[in-house]
Coordinates of C-alpha atoms and ligand atoms in Angstrom, one line a residue:
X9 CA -9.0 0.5 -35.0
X10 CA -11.1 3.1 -32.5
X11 CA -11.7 6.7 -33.8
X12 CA -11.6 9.1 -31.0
X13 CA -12.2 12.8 -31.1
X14 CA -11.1 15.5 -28.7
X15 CA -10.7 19.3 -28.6
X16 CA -7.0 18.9 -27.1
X17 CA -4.6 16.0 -28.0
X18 CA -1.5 16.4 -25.6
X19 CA 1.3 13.9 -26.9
X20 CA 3.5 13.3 -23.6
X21 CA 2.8 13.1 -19.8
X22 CA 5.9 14.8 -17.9
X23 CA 5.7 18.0 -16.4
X24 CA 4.5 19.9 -19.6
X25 CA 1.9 17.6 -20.7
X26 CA 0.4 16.2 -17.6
X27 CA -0.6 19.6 -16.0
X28 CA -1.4 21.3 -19.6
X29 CA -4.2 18.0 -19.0
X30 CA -4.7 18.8 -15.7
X31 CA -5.9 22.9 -16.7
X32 CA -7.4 22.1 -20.0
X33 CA -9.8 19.4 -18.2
X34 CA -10.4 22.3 -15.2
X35 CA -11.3 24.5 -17.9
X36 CA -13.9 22.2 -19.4
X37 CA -12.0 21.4 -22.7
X38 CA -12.2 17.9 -23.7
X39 CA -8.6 16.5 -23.3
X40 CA -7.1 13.4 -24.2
X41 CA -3.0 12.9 -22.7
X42 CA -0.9 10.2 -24.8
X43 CA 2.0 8.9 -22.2
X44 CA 4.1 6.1 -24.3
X45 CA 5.6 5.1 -20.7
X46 CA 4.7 6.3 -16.7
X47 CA 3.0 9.4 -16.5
X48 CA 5.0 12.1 -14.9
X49 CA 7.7 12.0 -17.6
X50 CA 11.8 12.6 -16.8
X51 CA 10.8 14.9 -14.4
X52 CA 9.2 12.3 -12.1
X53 CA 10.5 9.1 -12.9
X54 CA 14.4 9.6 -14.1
X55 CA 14.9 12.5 -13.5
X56 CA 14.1 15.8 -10.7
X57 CA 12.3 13.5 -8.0
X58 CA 14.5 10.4 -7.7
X59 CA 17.9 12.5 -8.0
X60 CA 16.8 14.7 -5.0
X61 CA 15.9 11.3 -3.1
X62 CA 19.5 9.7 -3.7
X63 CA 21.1 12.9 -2.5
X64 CA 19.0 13.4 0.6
X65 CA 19.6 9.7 1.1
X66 CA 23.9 10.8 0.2
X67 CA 23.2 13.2 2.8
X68 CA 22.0 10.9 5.5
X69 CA 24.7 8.4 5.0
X70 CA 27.5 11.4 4.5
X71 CA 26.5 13.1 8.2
X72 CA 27.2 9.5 9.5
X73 CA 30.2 8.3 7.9
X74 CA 32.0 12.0 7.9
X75 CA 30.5 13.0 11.5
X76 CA 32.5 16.2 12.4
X77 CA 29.5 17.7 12.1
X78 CA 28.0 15.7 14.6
X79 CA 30.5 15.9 16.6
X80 CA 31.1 19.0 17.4
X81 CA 27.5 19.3 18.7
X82 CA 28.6 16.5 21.2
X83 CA 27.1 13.5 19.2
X84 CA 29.1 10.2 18.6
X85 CA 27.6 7.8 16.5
X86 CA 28.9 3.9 15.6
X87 CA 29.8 3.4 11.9
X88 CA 26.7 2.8 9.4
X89 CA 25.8 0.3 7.1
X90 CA 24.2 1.0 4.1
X91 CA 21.9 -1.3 2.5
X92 CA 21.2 0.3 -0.7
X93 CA 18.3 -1.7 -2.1
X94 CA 16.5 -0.3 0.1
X95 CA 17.5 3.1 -0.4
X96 CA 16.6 2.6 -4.3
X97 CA 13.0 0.9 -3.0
X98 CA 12.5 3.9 -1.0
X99 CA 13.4 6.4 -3.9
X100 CA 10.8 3.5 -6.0
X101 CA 8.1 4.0 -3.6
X102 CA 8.4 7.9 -4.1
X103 CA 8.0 8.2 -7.9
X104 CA 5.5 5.3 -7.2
X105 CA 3.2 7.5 -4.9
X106 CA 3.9 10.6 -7.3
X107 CA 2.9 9.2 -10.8
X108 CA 0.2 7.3 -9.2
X109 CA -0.9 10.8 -7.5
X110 CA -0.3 12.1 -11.5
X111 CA -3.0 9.3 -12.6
X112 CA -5.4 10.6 -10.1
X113 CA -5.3 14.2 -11.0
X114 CA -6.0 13.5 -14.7
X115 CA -8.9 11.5 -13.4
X116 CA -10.1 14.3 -11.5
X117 CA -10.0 16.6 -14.2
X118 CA -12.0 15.0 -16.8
X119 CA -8.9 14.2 -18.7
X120 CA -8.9 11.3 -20.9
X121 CA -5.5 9.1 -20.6
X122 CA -4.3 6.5 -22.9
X123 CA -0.9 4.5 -22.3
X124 CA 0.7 4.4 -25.8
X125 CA 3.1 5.6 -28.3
X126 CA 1.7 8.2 -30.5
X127 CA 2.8 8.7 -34.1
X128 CA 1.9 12.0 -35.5
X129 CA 0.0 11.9 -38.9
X130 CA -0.9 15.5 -39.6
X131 CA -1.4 18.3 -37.2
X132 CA -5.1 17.0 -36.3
X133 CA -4.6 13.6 -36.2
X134 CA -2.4 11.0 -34.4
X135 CA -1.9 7.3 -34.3
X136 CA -1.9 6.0 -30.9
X137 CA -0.6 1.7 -30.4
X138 CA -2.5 1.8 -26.7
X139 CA -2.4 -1.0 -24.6
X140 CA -6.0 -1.5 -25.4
X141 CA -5.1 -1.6 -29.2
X142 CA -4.6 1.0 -31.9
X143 CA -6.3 4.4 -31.8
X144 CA -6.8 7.3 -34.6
X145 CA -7.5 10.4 -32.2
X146 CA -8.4 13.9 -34.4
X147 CA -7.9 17.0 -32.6
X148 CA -8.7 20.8 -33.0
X149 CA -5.7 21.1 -31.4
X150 CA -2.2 19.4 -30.5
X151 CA 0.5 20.0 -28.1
X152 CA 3.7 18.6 -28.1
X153 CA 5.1 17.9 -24.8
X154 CA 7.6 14.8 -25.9
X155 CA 10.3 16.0 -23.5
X156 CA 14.3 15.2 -24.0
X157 CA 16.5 12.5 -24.0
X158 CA 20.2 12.1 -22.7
X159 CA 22.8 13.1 -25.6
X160 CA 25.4 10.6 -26.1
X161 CA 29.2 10.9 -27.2
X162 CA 30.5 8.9 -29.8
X163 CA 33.4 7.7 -28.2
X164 CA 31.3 6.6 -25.2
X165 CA 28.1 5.0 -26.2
X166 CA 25.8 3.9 -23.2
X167 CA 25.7 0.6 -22.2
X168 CA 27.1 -1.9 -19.9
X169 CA 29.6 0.5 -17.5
X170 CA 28.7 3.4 -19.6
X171 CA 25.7 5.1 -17.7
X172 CA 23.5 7.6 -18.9
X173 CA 21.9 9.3 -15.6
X174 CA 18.7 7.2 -16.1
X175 CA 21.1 4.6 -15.9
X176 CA 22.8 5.8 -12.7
X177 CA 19.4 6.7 -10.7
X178 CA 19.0 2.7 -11.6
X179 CA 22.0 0.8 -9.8
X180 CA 21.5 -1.4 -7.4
X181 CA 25.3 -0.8 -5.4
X182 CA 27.6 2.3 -5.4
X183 CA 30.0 2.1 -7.9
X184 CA 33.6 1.4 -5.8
X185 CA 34.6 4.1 -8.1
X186 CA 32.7 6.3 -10.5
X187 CA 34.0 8.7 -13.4
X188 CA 31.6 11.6 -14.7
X189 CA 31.9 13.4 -17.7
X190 CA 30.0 16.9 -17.7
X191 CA 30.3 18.9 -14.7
X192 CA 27.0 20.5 -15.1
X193 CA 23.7 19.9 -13.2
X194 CA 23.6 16.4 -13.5
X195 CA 27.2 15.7 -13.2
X196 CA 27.8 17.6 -10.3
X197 CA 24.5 16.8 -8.4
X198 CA 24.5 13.3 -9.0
X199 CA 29.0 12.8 -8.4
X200 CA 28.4 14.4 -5.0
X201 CA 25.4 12.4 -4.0
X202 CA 27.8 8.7 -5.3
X203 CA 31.1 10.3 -3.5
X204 CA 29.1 10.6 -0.4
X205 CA 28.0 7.2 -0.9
X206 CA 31.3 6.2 -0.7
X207 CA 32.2 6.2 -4.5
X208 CA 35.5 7.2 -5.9
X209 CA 34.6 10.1 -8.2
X210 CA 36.8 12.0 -11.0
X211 CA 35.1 14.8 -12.5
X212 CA 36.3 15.5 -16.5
X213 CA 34.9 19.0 -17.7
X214 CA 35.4 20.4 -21.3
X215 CA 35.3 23.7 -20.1
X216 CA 38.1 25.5 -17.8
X217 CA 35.1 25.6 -14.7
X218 CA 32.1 23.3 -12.9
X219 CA 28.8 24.0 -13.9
X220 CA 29.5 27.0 -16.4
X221 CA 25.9 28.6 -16.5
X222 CA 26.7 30.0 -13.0
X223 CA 29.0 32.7 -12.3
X224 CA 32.9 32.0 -10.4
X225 CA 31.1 33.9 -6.8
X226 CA 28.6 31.3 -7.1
X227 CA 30.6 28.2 -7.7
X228 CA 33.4 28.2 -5.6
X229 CA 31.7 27.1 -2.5
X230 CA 31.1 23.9 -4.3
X231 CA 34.5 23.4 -6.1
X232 CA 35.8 23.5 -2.5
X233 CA 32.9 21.2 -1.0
X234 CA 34.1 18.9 -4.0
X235 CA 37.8 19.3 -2.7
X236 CA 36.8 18.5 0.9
X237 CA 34.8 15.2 -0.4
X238 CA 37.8 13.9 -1.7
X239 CA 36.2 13.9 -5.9
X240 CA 39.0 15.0 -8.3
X241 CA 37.7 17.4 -11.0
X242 CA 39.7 17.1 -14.4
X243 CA 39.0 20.8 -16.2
X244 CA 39.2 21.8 -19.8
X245 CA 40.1 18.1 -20.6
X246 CA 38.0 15.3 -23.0
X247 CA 37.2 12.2 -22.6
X248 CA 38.2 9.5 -25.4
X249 CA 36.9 6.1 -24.8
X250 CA 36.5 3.4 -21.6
X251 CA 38.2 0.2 -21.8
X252 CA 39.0 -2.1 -19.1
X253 CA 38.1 -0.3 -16.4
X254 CA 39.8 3.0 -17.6
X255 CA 38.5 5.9 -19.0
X256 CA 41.0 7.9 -21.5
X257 CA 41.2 11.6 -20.8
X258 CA 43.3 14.2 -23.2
X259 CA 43.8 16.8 -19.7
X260 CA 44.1 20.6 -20.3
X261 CA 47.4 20.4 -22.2
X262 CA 46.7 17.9 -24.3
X263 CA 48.4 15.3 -22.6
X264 CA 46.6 11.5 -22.6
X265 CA 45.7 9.8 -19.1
X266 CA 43.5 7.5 -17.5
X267 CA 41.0 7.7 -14.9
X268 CA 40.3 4.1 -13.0
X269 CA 36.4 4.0 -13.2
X270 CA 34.0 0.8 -12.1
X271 CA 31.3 3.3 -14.0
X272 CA 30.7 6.2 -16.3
X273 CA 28.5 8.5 -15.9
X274 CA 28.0 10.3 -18.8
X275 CA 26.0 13.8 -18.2
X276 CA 26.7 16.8 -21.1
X277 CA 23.2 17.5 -21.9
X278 CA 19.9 16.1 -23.0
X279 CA 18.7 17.0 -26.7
X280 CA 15.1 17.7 -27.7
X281 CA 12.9 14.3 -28.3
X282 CA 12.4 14.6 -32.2
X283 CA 12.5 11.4 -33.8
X284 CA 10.8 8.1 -34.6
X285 CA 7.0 10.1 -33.8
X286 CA 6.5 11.2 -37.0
X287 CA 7.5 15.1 -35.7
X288 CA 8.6 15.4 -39.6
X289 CA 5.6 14.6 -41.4
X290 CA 4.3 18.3 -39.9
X291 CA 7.4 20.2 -40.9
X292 CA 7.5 22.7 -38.3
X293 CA 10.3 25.7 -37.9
X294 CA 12.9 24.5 -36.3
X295 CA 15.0 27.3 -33.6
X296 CA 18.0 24.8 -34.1
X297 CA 17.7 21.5 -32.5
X298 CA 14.3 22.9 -30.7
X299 CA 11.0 23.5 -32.1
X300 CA 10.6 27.1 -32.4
X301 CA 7.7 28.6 -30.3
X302 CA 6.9 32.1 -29.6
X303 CA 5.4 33.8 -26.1
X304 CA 2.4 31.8 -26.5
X305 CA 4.0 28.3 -27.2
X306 CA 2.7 28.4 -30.8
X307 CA 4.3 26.4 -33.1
X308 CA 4.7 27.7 -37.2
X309 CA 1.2 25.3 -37.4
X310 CA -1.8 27.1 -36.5
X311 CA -3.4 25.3 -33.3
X312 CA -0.6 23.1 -33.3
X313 CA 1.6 24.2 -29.6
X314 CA 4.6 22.9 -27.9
X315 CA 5.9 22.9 -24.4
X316 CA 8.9 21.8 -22.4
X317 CA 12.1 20.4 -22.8
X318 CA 11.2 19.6 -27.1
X319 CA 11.2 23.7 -27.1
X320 CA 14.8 24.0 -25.4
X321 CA 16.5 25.8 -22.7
X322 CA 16.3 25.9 -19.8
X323 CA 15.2 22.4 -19.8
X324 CA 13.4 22.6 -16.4
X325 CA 10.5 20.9 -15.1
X326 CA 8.5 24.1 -13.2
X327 CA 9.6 26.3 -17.1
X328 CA 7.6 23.3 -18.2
X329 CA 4.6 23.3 -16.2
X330 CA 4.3 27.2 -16.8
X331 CA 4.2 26.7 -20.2
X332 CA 1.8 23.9 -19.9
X333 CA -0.7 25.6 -17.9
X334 CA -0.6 28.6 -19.9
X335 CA -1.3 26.8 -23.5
X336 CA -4.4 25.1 -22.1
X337 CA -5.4 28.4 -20.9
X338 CA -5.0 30.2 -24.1
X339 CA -6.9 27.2 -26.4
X340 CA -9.8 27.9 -23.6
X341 CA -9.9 31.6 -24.6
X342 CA -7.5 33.7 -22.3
X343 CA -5.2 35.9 -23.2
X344 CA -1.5 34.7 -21.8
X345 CA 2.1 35.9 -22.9
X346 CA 4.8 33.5 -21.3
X347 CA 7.6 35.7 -19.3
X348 CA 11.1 34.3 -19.2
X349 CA 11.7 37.1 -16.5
X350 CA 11.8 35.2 -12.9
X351 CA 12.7 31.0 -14.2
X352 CA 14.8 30.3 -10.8
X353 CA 17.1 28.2 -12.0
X354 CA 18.4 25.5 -8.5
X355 CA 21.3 23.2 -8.8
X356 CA 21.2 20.9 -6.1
X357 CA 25.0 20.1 -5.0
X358 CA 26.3 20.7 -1.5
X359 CA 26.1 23.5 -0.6
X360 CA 22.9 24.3 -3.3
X361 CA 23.1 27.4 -5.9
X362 CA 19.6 28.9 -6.7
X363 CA 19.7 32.1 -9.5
X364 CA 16.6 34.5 -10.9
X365 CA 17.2 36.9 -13.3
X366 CA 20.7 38.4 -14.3
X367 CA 23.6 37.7 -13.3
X368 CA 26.2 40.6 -12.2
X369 CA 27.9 40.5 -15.7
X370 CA 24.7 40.4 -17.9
X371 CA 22.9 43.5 -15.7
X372 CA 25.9 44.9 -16.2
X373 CA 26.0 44.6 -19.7
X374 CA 21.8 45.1 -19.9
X375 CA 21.6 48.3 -17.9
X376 CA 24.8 50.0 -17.2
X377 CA 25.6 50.5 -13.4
X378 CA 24.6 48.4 -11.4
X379 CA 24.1 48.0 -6.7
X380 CA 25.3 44.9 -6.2
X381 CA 24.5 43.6 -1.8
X382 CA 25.9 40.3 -0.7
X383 CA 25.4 38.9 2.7
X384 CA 27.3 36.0 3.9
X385 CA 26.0 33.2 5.6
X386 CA 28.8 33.3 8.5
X387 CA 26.9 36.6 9.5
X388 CA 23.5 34.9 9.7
X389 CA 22.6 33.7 13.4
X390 CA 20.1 30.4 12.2
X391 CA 22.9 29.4 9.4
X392 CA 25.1 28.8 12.6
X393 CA 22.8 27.4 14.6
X394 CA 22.2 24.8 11.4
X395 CA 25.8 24.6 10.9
X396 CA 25.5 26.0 7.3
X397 CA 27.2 29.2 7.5
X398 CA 28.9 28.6 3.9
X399 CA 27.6 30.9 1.2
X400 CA 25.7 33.8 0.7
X401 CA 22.9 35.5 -0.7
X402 CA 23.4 38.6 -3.4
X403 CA 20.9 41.0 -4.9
X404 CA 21.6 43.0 -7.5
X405 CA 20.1 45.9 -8.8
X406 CA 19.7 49.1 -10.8
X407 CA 21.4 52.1 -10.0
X408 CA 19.5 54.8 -10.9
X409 CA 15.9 53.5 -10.0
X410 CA 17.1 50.3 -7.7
X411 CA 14.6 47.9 -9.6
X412 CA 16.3 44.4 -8.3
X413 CA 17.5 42.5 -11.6
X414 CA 19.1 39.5 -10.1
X415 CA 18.8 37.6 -6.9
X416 CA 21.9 34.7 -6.4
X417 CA 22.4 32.7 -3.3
X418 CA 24.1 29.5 -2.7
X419 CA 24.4 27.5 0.7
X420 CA 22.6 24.8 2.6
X421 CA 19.3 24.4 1.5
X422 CA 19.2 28.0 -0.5
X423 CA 16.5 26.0 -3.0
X424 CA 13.6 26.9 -0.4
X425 CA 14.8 30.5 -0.5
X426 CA 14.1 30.6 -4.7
X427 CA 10.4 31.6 -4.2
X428 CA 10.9 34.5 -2.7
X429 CA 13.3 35.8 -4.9
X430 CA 11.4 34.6 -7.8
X431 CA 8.0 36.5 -6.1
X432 CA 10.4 39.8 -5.7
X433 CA 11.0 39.4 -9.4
X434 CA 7.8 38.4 -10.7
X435 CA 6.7 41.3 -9.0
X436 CA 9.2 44.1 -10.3
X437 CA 10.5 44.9 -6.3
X438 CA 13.3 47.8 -5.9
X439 CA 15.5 47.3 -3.3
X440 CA 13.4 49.6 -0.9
X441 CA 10.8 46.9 -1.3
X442 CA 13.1 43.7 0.1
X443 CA 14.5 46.4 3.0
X444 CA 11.4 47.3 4.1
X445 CA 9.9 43.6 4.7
X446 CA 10.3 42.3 8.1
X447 CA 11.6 39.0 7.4
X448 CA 11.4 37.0 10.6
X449 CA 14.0 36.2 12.6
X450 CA 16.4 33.9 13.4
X451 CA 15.7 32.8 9.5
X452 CA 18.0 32.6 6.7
X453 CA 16.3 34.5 4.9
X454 CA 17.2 37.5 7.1
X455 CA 20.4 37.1 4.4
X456 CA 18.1 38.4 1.8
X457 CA 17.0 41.2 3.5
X458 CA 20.1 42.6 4.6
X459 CA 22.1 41.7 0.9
X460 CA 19.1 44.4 -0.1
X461 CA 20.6 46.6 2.7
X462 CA 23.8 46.8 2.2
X463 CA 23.3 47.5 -1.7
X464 CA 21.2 50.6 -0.6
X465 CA 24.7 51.0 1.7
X466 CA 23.0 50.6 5.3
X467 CA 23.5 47.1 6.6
X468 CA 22.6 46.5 10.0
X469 CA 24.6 43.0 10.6
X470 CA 27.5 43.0 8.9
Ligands
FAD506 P1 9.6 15.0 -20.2 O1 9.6 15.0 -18.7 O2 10.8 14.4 -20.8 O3 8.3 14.2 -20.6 C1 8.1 13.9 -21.9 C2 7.2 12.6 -22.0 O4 6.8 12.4 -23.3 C3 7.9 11.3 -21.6 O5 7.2 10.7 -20.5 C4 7.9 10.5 -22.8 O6 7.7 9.1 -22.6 C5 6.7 11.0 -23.6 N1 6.7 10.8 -25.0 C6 7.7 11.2 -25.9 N2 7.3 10.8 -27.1 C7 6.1 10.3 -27.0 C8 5.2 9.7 -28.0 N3 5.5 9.7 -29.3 N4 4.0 9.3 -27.6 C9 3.7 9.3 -26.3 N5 4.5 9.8 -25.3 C10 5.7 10.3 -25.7 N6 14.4 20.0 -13.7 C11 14.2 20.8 -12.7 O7 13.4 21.8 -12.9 N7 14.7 20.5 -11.5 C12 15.4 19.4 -11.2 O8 15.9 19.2 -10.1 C13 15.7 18.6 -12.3 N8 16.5 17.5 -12.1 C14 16.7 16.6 -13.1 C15 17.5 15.5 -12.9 C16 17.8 14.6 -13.9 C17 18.7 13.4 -13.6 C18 17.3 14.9 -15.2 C19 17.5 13.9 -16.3 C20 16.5 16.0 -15.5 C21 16.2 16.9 -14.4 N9 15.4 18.0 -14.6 C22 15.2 18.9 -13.6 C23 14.9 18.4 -15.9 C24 13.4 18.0 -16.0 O9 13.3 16.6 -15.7 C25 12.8 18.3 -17.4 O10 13.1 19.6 -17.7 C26 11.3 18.0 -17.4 O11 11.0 16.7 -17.2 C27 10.8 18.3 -18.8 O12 9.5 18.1 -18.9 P2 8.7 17.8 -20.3 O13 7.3 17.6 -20.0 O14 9.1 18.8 -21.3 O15 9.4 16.4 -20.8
NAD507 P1 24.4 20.5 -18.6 O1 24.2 21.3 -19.9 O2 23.9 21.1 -17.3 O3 25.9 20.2 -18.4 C1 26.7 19.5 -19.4 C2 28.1 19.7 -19.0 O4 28.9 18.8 -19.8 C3 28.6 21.1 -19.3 O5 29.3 21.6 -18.2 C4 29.5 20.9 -20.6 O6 30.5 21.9 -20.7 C5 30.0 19.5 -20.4 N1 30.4 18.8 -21.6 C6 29.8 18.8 -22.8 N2 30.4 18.0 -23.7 C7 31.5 17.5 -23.0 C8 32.5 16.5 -23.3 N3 32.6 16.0 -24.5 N4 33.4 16.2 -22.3 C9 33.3 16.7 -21.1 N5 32.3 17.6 -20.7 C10 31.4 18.0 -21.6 O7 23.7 19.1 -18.9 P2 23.3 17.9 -17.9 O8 24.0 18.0 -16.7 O9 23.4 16.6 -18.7 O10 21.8 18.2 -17.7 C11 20.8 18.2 -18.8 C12 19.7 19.1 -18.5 O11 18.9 18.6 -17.4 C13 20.2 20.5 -18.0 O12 20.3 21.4 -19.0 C14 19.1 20.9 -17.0 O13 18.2 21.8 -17.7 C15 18.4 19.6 -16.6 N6 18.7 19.4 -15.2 C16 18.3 20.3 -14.3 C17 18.6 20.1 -12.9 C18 18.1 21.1 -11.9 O14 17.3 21.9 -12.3 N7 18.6 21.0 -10.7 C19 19.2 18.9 -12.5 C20 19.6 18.0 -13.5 C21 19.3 18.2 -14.8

């Protein structure tokens, strides 16, 4: 057995880990990163980067097999073929290029990187069963970056047609007919992506409404973009089991049914990554099922810090990352405070939903009375020109002193607009601030500055 010694031991190499390595080496500290499988974690590998590739690859095959669109610009095409291996080897070669690229970047930065499974001993030492053969590391510091895992459901274990979305990223042909329980991000994201394939999807939802975290303004565009793709969406009803090609639903009253399914996707959360890594042996404080952290991403175990999807929600990569690159920074000496203030938060259906800060309801119930300025898409000269004149973009803000507490758009590719909300945030803007940027034109994001407008009551377009 090796004995190796290091300042920072970071167990994990997804979006957490890999760039809390990336700072700490920048920053001089000497860093080893333990990644059991590919570097770049879920995020990279099962998870953000090859869902976005299947749906722009949904995307290409959908604005070819349903051409309307096409059509009314005075384009007639013959129709496709789809050869999906090589869809999936394109999405391959992606995460390829990107957790090679991860590799490279530890390289740069000093960072030592061992392929392994760590077991935790104490909160200085781990055991590591690297490829090159077992390693005792000791640390003056640990973070944990050990990421989630999909949560099952008893009465629908993975395995064979039962897919978790690891699984479903992983097909090599489109399910003739796909049923997907949990209509939240992954559910919805990855059912419209296989209907536009040219699945047959059925949606089943424990709750009365798709992808509850968002408010009904918000959603509705998609419920009807679900309508017009032909995917049924089963609401406030349970699935019971999968046999024979079935899956057994109890619907909203109660009653039994069964949805025909090749597939099942099942997709109602992802639970922190706790066992079989000897996370006991330290005892930490629990927040639930999370490790409990506090604005520095301190454990209850001094020097001992954790990061990422293991802390709990949201379980995003980019919340992640910040949190990664802010522990490294305070084990070199700086002074940091993580903000939960401006987390966009982007769900990538058709048309997309992007949300900072509070919604309507919650700044409501935060701060009393509230301007609320929403500004359709139909009014925006480029989201016509794109054909995308679905959705809007809504600020909301204080009354009294105009300070913007919320920022909500969904439509067409909305997820490039999130930075600029999450900038207006970040940086405290009142509505005065948004109206009084020229915002060049014909962009959509003219739709941002005149939802700031007309909450200040002076549109200029609408
Ligand atoms: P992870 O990425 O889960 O990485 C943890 C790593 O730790 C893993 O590589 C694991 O192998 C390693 N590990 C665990 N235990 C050990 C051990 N004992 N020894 C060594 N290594 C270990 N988020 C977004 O922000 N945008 C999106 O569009 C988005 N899309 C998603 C789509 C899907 C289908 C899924 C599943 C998730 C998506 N997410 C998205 C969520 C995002 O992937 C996670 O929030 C993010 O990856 C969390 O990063 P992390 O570093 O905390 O953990
Ligand atoms: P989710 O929490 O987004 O949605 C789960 C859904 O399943 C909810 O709507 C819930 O009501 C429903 N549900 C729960 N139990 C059910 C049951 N027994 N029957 C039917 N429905 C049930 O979880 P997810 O979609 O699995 O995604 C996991 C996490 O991954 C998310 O929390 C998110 O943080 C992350 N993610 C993010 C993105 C993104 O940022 N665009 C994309 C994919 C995943």
């Amino acid at each position: 057995m090796t004995e190796l010694r290091c300042k920072v031991l970071i167990v994990g190499g997804g979006p957490g880990g890999y760039v809390a390595a990336i700072r700490a080496g920048e920053l001089g500290l000497d860093t080893i990163l333990v990644e059991a499988d590919r570097l770049g974690g879920t995020c990279l590998n099962v998870g953000c980067i090859p869902s976005k590739a299947l749906i722009h690859a949904a995307d290409a095959v959908h604005a070819l097999t349903e051409p309307h669109a096409l059509n009314a610009l005075g384009v007639s095409i013959a129709p496709p073929a789809l050869d999906y291996a090589r869809t999936i080897a394109w999405k391959d070669a992606i995460v390829t290029r990107l957790t090679t690229g991860v590799g490279a970047l530890l390289k740069k930065a000093h960072v030592r990187s061992l392929r392994g499974r760590a077991t935790l001993l104490d909160g200085k030492s781990a055991l590591v069963h690297a490829d090159t053969g077992e390693q005792r590391i000791h640390c003056e510091h640990l973070v944990i970056a050990t990421g989630s895992e999909p949560m099952e459901l008893a009465a629908l274990p993975f395995g064979g047609d039962i897919l978790s979305s690891t699984h479903a990223l992983a097909l090599t042909d489109v399910p003739r007919s796909l049923a997907v329980v949990g209509a939240g991000y992954i559910g919805m994201e990855l059912g419209m992506a296989f209907a536009k394939l040219g699945a047959k999807v059925t949606i089943v939802e424990a709750l009365p409404k798709i992808l509850p975290l968002y408010d009904d303004e918000l959603t509705q565009p998609v419920a009807r973009s679900l309508a017009d793709l032909g995917v049924e969406t089963m609401l406030g009803a349970r699935a019971l089991g999968f046999a024979d090609g079935a899956l057994k639903v109890a619907n909203a009253e109660g009653a039994g049914t069964t949805v025909a399914a090749d597939k099942v996707l099942v997709a109602v959360g992802r639970r922190a990554r706790r066992s079989r890594y000897g996370l006991e042996t330290l005892d930490l404080a629990m927040a639930g099922p999370f490790l409990r952290i506090d604005e520095r991403c301190a454990t209850s175990m001094r020097n001992v810090w954790a990061i990422g999807d293991v802390t709990g929600e949201p379980m995003l990569a980019h919340r992640a990352m910040a949190q990664g690159e802010m522990v490294a920074e305070i084990i070199a000496g700086e002074r940091r405070a993580f903000d939960h203030l401006a987390i966009p938060a982007i769900c990538f259906t058709d048309p997309e939903i992007v949300a900072v800060g509070l919604s309507p309801d919650a700044a409501k119930a935060a701060h009393g009375e509230i301007l609320i300025g929403l500004f359709p898409f139909r009014a925006n000269g480029r989201a016509m020109t794109k054909q995308a004149d679905e959705g809007f973009v809504r600020v909301v803000a204080r009354a009294d002193n105009h300070v913007v507490l919320g920022i909500h758009a969904v439509g067409a590719g909305v997820s490039e607009l999130s930075a600029a909300f999450s900038l207006a945030l970040e940086m405290g803007a009142r509505l005065e601030d948004i109206a009084g940027t020229i915002h060049a034109h014909p962009t959509e994001s003219e739709a941002f500055h005149e939802a700031a407008l007309k909450a200040l009551g002076k549109p200029l377009h609408i």
